Coordinates of C-alpha atoms in Angstrom, one line a residue:
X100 CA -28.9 -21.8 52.6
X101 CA -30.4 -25.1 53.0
X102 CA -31.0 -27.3 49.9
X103 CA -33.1 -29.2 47.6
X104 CA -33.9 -30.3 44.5
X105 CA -37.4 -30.5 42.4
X106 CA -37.6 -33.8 40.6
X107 CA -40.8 -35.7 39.0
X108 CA -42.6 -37.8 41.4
X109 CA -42.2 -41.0 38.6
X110 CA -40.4 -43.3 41.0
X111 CA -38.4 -44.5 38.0
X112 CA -36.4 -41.6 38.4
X113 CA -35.0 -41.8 42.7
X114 CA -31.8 -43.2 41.3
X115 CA -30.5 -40.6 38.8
X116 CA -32.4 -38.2 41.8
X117 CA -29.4 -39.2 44.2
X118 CA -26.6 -38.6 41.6
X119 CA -28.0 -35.3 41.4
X120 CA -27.1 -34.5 44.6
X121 CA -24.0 -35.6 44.9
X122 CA -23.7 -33.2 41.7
X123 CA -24.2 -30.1 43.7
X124 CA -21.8 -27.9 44.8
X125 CA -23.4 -26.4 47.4
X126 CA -26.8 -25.8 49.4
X127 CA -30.2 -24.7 48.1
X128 CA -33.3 -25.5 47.2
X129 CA -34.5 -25.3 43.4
X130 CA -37.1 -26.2 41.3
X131 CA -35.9 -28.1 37.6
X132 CA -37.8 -30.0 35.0
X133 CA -38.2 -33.9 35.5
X134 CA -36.0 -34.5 31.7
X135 CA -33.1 -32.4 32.7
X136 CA -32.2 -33.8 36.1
X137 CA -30.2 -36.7 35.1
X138 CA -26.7 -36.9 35.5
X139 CA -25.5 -36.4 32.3
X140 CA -27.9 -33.4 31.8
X141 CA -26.2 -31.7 35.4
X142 CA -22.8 -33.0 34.6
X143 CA -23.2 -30.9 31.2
X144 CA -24.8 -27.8 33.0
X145 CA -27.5 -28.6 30.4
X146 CA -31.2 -27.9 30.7
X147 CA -32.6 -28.7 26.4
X148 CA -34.7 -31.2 26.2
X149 CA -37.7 -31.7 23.1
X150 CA -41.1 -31.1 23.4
X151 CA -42.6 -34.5 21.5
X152 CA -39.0 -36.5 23.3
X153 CA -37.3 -37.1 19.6
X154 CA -33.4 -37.2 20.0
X155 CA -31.7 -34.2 17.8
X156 CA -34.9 -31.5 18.8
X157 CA -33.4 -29.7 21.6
X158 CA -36.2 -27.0 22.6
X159 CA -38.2 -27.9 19.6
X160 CA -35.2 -26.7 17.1
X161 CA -36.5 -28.9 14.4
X162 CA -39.9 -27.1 14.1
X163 CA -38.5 -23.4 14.7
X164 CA -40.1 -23.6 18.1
X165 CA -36.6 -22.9 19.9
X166 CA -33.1 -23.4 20.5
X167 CA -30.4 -24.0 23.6
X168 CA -28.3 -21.0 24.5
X169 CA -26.1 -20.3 27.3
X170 CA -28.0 -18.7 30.6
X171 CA -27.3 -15.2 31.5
X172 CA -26.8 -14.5 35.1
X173 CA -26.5 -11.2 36.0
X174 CA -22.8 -10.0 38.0
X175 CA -23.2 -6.2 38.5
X176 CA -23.1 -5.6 42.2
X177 CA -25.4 -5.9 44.0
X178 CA -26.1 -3.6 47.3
X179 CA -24.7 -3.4 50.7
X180 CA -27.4 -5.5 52.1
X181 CA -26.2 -8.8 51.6
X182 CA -22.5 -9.3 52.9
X183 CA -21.4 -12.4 51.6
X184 CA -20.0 -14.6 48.5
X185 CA -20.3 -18.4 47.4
X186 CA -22.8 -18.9 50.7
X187 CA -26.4 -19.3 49.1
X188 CA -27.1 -21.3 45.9
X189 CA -29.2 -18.5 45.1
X190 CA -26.3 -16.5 44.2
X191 CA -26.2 -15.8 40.1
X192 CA -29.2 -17.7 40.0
X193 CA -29.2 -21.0 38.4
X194 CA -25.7 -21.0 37.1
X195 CA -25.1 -23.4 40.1
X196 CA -27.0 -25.8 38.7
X197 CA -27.6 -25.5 35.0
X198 CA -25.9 -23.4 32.6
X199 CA -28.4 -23.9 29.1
X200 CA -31.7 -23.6 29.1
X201 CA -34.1 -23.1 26.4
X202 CA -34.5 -19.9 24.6
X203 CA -38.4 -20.2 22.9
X204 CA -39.1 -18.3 19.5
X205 CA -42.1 -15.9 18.7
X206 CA -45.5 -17.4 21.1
X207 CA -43.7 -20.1 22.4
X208 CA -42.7 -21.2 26.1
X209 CA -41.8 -23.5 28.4
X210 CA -39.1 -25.1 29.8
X211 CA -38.9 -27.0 26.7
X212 CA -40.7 -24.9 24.5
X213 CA -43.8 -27.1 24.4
X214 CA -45.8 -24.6 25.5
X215 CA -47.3 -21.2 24.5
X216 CA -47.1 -17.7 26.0
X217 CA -50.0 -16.8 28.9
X218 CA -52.5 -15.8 26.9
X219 CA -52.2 -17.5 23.6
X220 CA -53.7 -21.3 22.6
X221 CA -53.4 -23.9 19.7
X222 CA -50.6 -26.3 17.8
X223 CA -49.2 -23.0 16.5
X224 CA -50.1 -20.6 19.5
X225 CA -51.5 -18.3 17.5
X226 CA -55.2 -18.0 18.9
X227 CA -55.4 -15.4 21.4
X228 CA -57.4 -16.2 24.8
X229 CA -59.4 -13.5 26.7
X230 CA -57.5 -13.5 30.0
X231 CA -59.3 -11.1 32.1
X232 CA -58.6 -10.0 36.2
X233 CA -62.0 -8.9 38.0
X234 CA -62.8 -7.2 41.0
X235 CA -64.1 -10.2 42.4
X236 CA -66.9 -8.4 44.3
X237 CA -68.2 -7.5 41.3
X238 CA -68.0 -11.4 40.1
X239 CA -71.4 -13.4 39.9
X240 CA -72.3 -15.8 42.9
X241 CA -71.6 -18.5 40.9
X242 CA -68.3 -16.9 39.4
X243 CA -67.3 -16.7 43.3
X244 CA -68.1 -20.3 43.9
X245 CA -66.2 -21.6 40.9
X246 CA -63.3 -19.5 41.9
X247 CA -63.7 -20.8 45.6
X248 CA -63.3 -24.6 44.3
X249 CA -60.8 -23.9 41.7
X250 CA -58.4 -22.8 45.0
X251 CA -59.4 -25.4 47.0
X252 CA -58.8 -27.6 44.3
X253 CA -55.5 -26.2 43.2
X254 CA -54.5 -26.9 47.3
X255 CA -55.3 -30.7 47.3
X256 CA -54.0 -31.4 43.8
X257 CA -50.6 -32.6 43.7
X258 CA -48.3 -31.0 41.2
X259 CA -48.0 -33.0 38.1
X260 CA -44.5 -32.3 37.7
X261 CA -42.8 -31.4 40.5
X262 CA -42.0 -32.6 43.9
X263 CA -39.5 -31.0 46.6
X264 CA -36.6 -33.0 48.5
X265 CA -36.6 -32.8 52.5
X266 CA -33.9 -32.5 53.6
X267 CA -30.6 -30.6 53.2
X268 CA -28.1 -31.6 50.6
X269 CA -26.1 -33.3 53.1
X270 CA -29.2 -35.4 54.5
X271 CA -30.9 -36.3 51.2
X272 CA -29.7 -39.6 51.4
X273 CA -31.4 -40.3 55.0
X274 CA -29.6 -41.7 58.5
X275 CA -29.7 -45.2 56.4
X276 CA -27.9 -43.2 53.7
X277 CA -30.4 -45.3 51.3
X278 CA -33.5 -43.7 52.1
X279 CA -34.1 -40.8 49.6
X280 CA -36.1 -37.9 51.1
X281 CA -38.5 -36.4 48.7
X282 CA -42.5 -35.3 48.8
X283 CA -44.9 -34.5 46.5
X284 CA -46.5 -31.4 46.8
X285 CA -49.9 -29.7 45.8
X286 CA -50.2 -26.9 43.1
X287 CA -51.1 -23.9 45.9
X288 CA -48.9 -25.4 48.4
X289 CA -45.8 -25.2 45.9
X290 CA -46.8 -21.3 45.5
X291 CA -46.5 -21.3 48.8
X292 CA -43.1 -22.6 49.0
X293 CA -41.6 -20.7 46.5
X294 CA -42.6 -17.2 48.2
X295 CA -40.7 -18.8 51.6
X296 CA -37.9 -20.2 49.4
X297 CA -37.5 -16.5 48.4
X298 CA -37.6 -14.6 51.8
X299 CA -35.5 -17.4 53.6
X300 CA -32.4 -16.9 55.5
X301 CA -28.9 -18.1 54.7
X302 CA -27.5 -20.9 56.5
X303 CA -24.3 -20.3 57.9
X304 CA -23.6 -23.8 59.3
X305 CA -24.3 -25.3 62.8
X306 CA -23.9 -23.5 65.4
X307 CA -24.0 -20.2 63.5
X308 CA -27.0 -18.1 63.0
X309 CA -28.8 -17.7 59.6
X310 CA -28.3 -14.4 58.1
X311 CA -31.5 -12.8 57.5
X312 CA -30.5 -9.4 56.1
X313 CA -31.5 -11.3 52.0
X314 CA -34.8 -10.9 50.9
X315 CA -35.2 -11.8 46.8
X316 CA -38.8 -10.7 46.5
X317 CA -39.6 -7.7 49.1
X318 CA -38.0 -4.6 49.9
X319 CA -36.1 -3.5 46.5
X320 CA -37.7 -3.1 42.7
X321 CA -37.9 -6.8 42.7
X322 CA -41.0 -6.9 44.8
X323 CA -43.6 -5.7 41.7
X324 CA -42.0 -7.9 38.8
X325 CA -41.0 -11.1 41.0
X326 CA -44.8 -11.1 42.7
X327 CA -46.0 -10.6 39.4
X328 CA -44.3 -14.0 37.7
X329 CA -45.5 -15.6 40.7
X330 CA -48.8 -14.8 40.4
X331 CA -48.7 -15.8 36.2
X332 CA -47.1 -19.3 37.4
X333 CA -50.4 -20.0 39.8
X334 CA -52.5 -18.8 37.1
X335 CA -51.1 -20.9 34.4
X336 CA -51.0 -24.1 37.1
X337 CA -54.7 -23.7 37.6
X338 CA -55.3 -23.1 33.8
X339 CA -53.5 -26.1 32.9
X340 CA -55.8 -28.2 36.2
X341 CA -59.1 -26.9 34.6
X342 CA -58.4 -27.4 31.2
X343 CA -59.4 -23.9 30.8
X344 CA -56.4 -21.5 28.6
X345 CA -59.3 -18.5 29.6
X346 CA -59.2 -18.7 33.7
X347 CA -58.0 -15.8 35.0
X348 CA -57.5 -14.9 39.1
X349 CA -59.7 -12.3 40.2
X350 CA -58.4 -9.4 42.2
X351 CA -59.6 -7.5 46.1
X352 CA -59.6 -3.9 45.7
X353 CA -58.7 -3.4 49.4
X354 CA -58.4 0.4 49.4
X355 CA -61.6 0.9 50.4
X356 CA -60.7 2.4 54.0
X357 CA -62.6 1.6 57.1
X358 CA -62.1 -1.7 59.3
X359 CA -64.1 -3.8 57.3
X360 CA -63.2 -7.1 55.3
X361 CA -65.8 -7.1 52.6
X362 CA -64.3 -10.1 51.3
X363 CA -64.2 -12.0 54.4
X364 CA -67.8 -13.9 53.8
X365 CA -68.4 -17.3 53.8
X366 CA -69.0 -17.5 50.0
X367 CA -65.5 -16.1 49.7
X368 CA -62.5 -16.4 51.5
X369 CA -64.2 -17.2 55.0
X370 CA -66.1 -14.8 57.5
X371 CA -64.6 -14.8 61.3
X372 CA -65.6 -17.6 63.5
X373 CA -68.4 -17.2 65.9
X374 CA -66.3 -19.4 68.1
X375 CA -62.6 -18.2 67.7
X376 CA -62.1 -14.0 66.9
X377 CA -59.0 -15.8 65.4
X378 CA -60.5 -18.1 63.3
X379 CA -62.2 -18.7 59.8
X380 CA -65.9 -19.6 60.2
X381 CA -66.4 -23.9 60.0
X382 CA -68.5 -22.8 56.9
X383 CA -66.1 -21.7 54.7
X384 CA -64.1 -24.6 53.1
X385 CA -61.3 -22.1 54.1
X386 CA -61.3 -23.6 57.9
X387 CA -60.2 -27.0 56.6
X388 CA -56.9 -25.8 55.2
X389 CA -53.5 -26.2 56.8
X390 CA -50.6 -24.3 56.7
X391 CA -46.7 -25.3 55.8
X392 CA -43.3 -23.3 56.6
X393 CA -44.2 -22.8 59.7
X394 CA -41.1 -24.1 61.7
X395 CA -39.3 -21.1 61.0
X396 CA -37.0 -21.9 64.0
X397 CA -36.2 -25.1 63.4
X398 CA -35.2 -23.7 59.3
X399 CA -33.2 -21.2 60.6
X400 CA -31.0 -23.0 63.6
X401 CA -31.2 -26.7 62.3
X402 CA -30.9 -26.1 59.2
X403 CA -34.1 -28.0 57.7
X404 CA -36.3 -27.2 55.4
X405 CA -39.6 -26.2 54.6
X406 CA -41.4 -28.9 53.2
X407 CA -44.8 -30.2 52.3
X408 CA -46.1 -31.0 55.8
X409 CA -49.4 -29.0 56.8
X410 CA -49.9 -27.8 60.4
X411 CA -51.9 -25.1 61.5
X412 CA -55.1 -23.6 60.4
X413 CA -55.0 -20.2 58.8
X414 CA -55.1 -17.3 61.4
X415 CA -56.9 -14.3 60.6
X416 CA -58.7 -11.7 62.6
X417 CA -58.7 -8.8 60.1
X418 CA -58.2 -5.0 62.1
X419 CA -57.4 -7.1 65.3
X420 CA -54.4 -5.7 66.2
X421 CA -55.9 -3.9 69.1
X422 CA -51.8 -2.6 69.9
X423 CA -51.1 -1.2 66.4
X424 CA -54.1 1.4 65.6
X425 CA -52.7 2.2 62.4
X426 CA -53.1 -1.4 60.5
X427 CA -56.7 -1.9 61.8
X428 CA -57.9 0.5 59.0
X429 CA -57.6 -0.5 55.4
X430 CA -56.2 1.9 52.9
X431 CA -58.1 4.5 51.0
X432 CA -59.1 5.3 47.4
X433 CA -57.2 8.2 47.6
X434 CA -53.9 6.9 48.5
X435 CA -54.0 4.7 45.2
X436 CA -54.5 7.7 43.2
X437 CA -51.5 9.6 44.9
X438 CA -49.0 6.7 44.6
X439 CA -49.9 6.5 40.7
X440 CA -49.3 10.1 40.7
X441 CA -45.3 9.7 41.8
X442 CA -43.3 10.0 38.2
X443 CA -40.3 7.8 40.0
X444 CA -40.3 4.0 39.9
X445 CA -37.3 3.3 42.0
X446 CA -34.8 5.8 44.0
X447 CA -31.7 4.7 45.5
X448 CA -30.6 3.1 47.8
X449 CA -33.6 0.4 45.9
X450 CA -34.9 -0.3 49.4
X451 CA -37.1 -0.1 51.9
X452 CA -35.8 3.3 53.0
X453 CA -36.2 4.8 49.6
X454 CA -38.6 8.1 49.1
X455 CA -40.0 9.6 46.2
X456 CA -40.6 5.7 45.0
X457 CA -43.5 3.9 43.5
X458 CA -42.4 0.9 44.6
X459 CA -42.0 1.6 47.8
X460 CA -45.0 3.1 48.3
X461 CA -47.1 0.6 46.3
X462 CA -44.8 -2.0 48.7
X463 CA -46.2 0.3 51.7
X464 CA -42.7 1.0 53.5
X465 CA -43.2 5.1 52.5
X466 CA -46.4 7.0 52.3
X467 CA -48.7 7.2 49.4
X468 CA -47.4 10.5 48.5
X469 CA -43.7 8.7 48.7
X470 CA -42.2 10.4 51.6
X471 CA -40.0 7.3 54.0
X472 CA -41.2 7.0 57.2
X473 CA -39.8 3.9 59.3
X474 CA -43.5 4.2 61.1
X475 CA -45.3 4.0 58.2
X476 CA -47.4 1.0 56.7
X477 CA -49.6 1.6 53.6
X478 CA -50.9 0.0 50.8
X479 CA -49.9 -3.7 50.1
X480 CA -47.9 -3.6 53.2
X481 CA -51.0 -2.3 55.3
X482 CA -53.5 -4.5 53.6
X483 CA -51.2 -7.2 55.0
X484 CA -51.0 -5.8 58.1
X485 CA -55.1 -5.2 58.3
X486 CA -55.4 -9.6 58.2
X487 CA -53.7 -9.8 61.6
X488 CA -52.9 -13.6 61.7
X489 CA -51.2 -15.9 58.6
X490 CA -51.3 -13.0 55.7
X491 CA -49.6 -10.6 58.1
X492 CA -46.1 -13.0 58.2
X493 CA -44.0 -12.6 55.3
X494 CA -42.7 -16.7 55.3
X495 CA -46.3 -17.8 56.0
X496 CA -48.6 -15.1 54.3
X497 CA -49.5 -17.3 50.9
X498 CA -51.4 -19.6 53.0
X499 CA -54.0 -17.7 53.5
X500 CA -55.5 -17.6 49.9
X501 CA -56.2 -13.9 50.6
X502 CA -53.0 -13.6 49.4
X503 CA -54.0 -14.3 45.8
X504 CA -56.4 -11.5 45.8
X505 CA -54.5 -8.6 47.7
X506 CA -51.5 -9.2 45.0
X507 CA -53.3 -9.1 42.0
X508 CA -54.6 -5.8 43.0
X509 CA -51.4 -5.0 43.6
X510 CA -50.4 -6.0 40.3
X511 CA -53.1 -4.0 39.0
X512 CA -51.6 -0.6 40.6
X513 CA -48.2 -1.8 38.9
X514 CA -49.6 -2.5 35.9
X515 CA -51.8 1.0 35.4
X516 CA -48.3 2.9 36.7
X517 CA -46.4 1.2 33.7
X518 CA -49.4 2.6 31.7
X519 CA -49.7 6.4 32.6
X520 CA -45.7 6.4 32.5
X521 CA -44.5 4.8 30.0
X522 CA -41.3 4.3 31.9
X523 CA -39.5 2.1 29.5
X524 CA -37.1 -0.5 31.3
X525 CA -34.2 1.6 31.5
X526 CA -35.8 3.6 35.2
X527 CA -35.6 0.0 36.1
X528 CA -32.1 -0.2 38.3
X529 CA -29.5 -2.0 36.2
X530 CA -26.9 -2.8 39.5
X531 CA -26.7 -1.2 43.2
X532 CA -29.9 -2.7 44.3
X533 CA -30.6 -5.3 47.1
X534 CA -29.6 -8.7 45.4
X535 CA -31.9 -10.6 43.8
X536 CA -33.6 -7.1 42.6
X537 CA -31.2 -5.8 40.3
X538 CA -33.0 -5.7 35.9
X539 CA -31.0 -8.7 34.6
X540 CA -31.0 -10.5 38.0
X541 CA -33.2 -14.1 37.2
X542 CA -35.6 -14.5 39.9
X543 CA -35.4 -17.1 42.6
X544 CA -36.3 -19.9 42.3
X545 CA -38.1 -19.6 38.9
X546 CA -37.6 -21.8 36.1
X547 CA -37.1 -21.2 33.0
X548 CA -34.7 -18.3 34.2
X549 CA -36.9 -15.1 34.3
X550 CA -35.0 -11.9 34.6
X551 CA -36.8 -9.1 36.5
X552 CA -36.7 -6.7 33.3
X553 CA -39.1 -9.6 30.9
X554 CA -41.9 -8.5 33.9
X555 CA -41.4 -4.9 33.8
X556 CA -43.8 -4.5 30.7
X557 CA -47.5 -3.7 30.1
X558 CA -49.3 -6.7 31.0
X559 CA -52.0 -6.5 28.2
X560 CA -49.5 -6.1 25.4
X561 CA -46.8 -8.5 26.4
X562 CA -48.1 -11.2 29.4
X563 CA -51.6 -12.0 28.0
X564 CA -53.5 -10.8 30.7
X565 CA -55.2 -7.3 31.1
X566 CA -57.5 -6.1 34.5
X567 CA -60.5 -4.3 34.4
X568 CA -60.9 -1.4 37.4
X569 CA -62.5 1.5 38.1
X570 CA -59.4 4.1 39.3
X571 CA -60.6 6.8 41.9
X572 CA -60.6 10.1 40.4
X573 CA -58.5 13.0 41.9
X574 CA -60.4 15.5 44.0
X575 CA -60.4 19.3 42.8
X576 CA -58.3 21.7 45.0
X577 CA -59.8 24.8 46.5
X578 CA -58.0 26.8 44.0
X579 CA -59.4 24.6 40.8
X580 CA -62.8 24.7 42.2
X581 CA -62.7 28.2 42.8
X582 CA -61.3 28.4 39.3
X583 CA -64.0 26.1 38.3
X584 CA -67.0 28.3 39.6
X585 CA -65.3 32.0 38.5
X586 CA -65.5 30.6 34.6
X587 CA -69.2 28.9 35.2
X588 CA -70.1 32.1 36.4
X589 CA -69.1 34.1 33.7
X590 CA -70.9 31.6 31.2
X591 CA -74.3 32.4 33.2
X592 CA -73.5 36.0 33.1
X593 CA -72.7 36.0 29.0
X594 CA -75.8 33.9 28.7
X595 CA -78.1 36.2 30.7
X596 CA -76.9 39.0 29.0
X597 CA -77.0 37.5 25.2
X598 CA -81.0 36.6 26.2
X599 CA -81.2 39.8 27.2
X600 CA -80.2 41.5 24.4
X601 CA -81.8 39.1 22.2
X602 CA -85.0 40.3 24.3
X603 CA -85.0 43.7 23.6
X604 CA -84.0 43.2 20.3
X605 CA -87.1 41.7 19.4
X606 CA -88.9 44.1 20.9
X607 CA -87.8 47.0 19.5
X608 CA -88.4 45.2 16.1
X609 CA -91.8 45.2 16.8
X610 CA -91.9 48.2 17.9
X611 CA -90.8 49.8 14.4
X612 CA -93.4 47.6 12.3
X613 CA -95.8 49.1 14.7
X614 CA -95.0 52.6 13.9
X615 CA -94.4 51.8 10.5
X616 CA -97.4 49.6 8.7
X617 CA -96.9 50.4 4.9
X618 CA -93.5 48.9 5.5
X619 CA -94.5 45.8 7.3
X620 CA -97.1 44.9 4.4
X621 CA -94.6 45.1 1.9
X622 CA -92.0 43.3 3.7
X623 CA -94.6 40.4 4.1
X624 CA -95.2 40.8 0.6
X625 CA -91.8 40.5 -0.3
X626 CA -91.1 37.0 1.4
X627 CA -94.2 35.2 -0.1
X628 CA -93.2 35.9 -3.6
X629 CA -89.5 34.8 -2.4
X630 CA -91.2 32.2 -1.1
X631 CA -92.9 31.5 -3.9
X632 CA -89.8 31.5 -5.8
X633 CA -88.5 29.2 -3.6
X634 CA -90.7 26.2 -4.7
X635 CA -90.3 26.9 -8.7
X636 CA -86.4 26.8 -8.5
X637 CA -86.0 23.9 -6.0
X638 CA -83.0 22.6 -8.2
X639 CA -81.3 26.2 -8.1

């Protein structure tokens, strides 16, 4: 696999960033705070530095904030998928690189435990923030705007604390073998990266061909929890860009059927060009963004890397695919409802041939109802599929910022499953899966280690976000509406006939006082004076 390192772009720091490299064992890319790559922090395996920089405070010990524990890397097997062993850095991920990390206490978080959990401000992080996902149709014209710039924003801002190397471990050092080869990056081009870091191919060597049967974030029970740390890590970026602990990244409820993008205006993500069916209209500020990790060719049979050089614009022509009828419709209200209706999160073999699965389905390699069908795209998958340019290529798909939107609904549906089911982690598959995908498995290339399991919890109670939607409602069947109309039928009849009797009740009352006048007169008589009697014992 090819490799690099994430360092701080302080310049002060290029020399201890060659010793780094020389430190690693093997290739890969990684991401690592700027404080822990030193050489005495890799030579130790160590990743503990303090939050306020005082010597003796590893992870904020002295203030209860946390401590440094030993990283747990998970070595159950792992399915047939992936043949190999010692060949990709990503292997038992980070344990080639660090072996202690910080373990935070109570709200706390970080790599350093300097910060707090999503959802959670102030010196103690002990406020709670409203964190709140929206259909963004529903969103204000000004709410759509601000979101707009905050992307655009978060795609020309460089990261404050991380930049990516450019070259394979062995070429780090450049032809000169003085010239170090690192880049910053931006914020949404660093989400970018990571998704391609975690779909790319193993590099065999030169001369062989990358193996690309390893995925670390599609096709296995993975692809819910790792999309969903990926989405928090954007959210927290722009949070911590805006100065504002409450933003939260709206969502595009794209089962809506038919062939139209509703979100594909100009004062959202970008209408279709007048000029290019391909294309994003010149007025959205969409048009103006490039694209990286694109050479896919040159990654996979030279062994380079992606890195932060933009190139193309963003492709899109959304239900375009004139040859593939099926993905120029989006999917349907009703298919959401069925694949929340499947009791089973995960069935083996935890793949992309798996039935009976929610995460399959909701992935969109079965049906809705969760029957396998190699033919079959639905859901996320189709909704993909539907953009017909950039978002339909797995390496390449975050570039288009439509991405954003089509996976928080997706984390939506996840989220409302782990609701109505209650699962508990233990449906989550502890070994046998794809690798990267099985519970205790840390996700690549996420740092602090995050194991799959810590994202396969309610959202609103334990990640400090929550969504508000509007879920379809099942249909009747013809045997509950039949059911529905026998019982509303006999409540008309019971009604009619209570009125009725009630009628003629009444009548026949009448009818006696009529035929019997002495009676009536005292009976009148009677409830004045009990009427009367009434008003002098009120208390009574």
């Amino acid at each position: 696999m090819d490799s690099c390192l994430i360092f701080s772009p302080n310049c002060s720091m290029w020399r201890e960033a060659l010793l780094v490299v020389t430190l690693c064992a093997g290739l890969a890319l990684a991401q690592f705070p700027r404080e822990c790559v030193t050489p005495e922090g890799l030579r130790s395996g160590q990743c503990c530095p303090s939050p306020t920089g005082a010597s003796g405070d590893e992870c904020g010990s002295s203030t209860g904030r946390g401590q440094c524990v030993a990283i747990a890397a998970d070595n159950r097997r792992h399915g047939p998928q992936y043949p190999y062993s010692g060949r990709d850095d990503r292997e038992r991920w980070p344990l080639r690189f660090f072996n202690r990390t910080c373990q935070c206490n109570g709200n706390f978080s970080g790599y350093n435990c300097g910060q707090c959990k999503h959802g959670l401000t102030g010196a103690d992080c002990d406020q709670r923030v409203s964190v709140v996902r929206r259909n963004i149709m529903q969103m204000t014209a000004a709410e759509k705007q601000a979101f707009v710039d905050a992307l655009n924003q978060a795609k020309s801002t460089v990261h404050p604390d991380l930049v990516i190397c450019t070259r394979r471990y062995q070429e780090v050092l450049g032809p000169d073998g003085n010239s170090t080869q690192f880049e910053n990056i931006t914020i949404y081009n660093y989400f970018v990266w990571s998704h391609y870091y975690s779909v790319s191919k193993t590099y065999l060597g030169p001369g062989q061909v990358s193996f690309g049967g390893v995925d670390f974030s599609h096709e296995g029970p993975g692809f819910v929890t790792w999309h969903r740390f990926h989405l928090l890590q954007l959210e927290r970026d722009m949070q911590n860009m805006l100065g504002d602990p409450s933003f939260a990244l709206p969502y595009w409820n794209f089962a809506i059927g038919g062939s139209e993008c509703d979100i594909c205006t100009d004062d959202l993500m970008g209408a279709r060009s007048a000029f290019d069916m391909n294309s994003i209209s010149p007025n959205s500020v969409f048009s103006q963004w490039r694209v990286i990790c694109e050479s896919v060719e040159d990654y996979d049979t030279l062994g380079t890397i992606c890195n932060s050089s933009e190139s193309s614009p963003i492709r899109r022509n959304p239900a375009g695919n004139v040859a593939r009828p099926m993905v120029q419709r989006l999917p349907e209200p009703q298919d959401v409802l069925e694949c929340l209706e499947l009791n089973t999160f995960d069935t083996p073999p935890y793949y992309s041939t798996s039935s009976e699965s929610f995460r399959n389905s909701i992935e969109g390699y079965s049906a809705p109802q969760g029957m396998y069908d190699p033919v079959i795209r639905s859901l996320h998958n189709l909704a993909h599929l539907f953009l017909n340019g950039t978002g339909g290529q797995t390496h390449l798909s975050p570039n288009d910022p439509i991405f954003v939107l089509l996976h928080t609904f997706t984390d939506a549906v996840f989220d409302e499953w782990l609701r109505r089911h209650q699962p508990g982690e233990v449906v989550y598959p502890e070994e046998n899966a794809p690798i990267g995908h099985n519970r205790r498995f840390n996700m690549v290339p996420f740092w602090p280690p995050v194991t799959n399991a810590e994202m396969f919890v309610s959202a609103p109670e334990s990640l400090g976000y929550s969504y508000e939607v509007q879920w379809p409602a099942r249909p009747l069947t013809l045997s509950e509406i039949i059911t529905v109309a026998v019982v509303a039928a006999v409540v008309v009849v019971a009604a009619l006939g209570g009125l009725i009797a009630c009628v003629v009740r009444a009548r026949s009352h009448h009818s006696a006082e009529a035929l019997q006048p002495l009676l009536g007169e005292t009976f009148r008589s009677y409830s004045e004076d009990d009427r009367r009697l009434d008003k002098s014992q009120s208390v009574v």
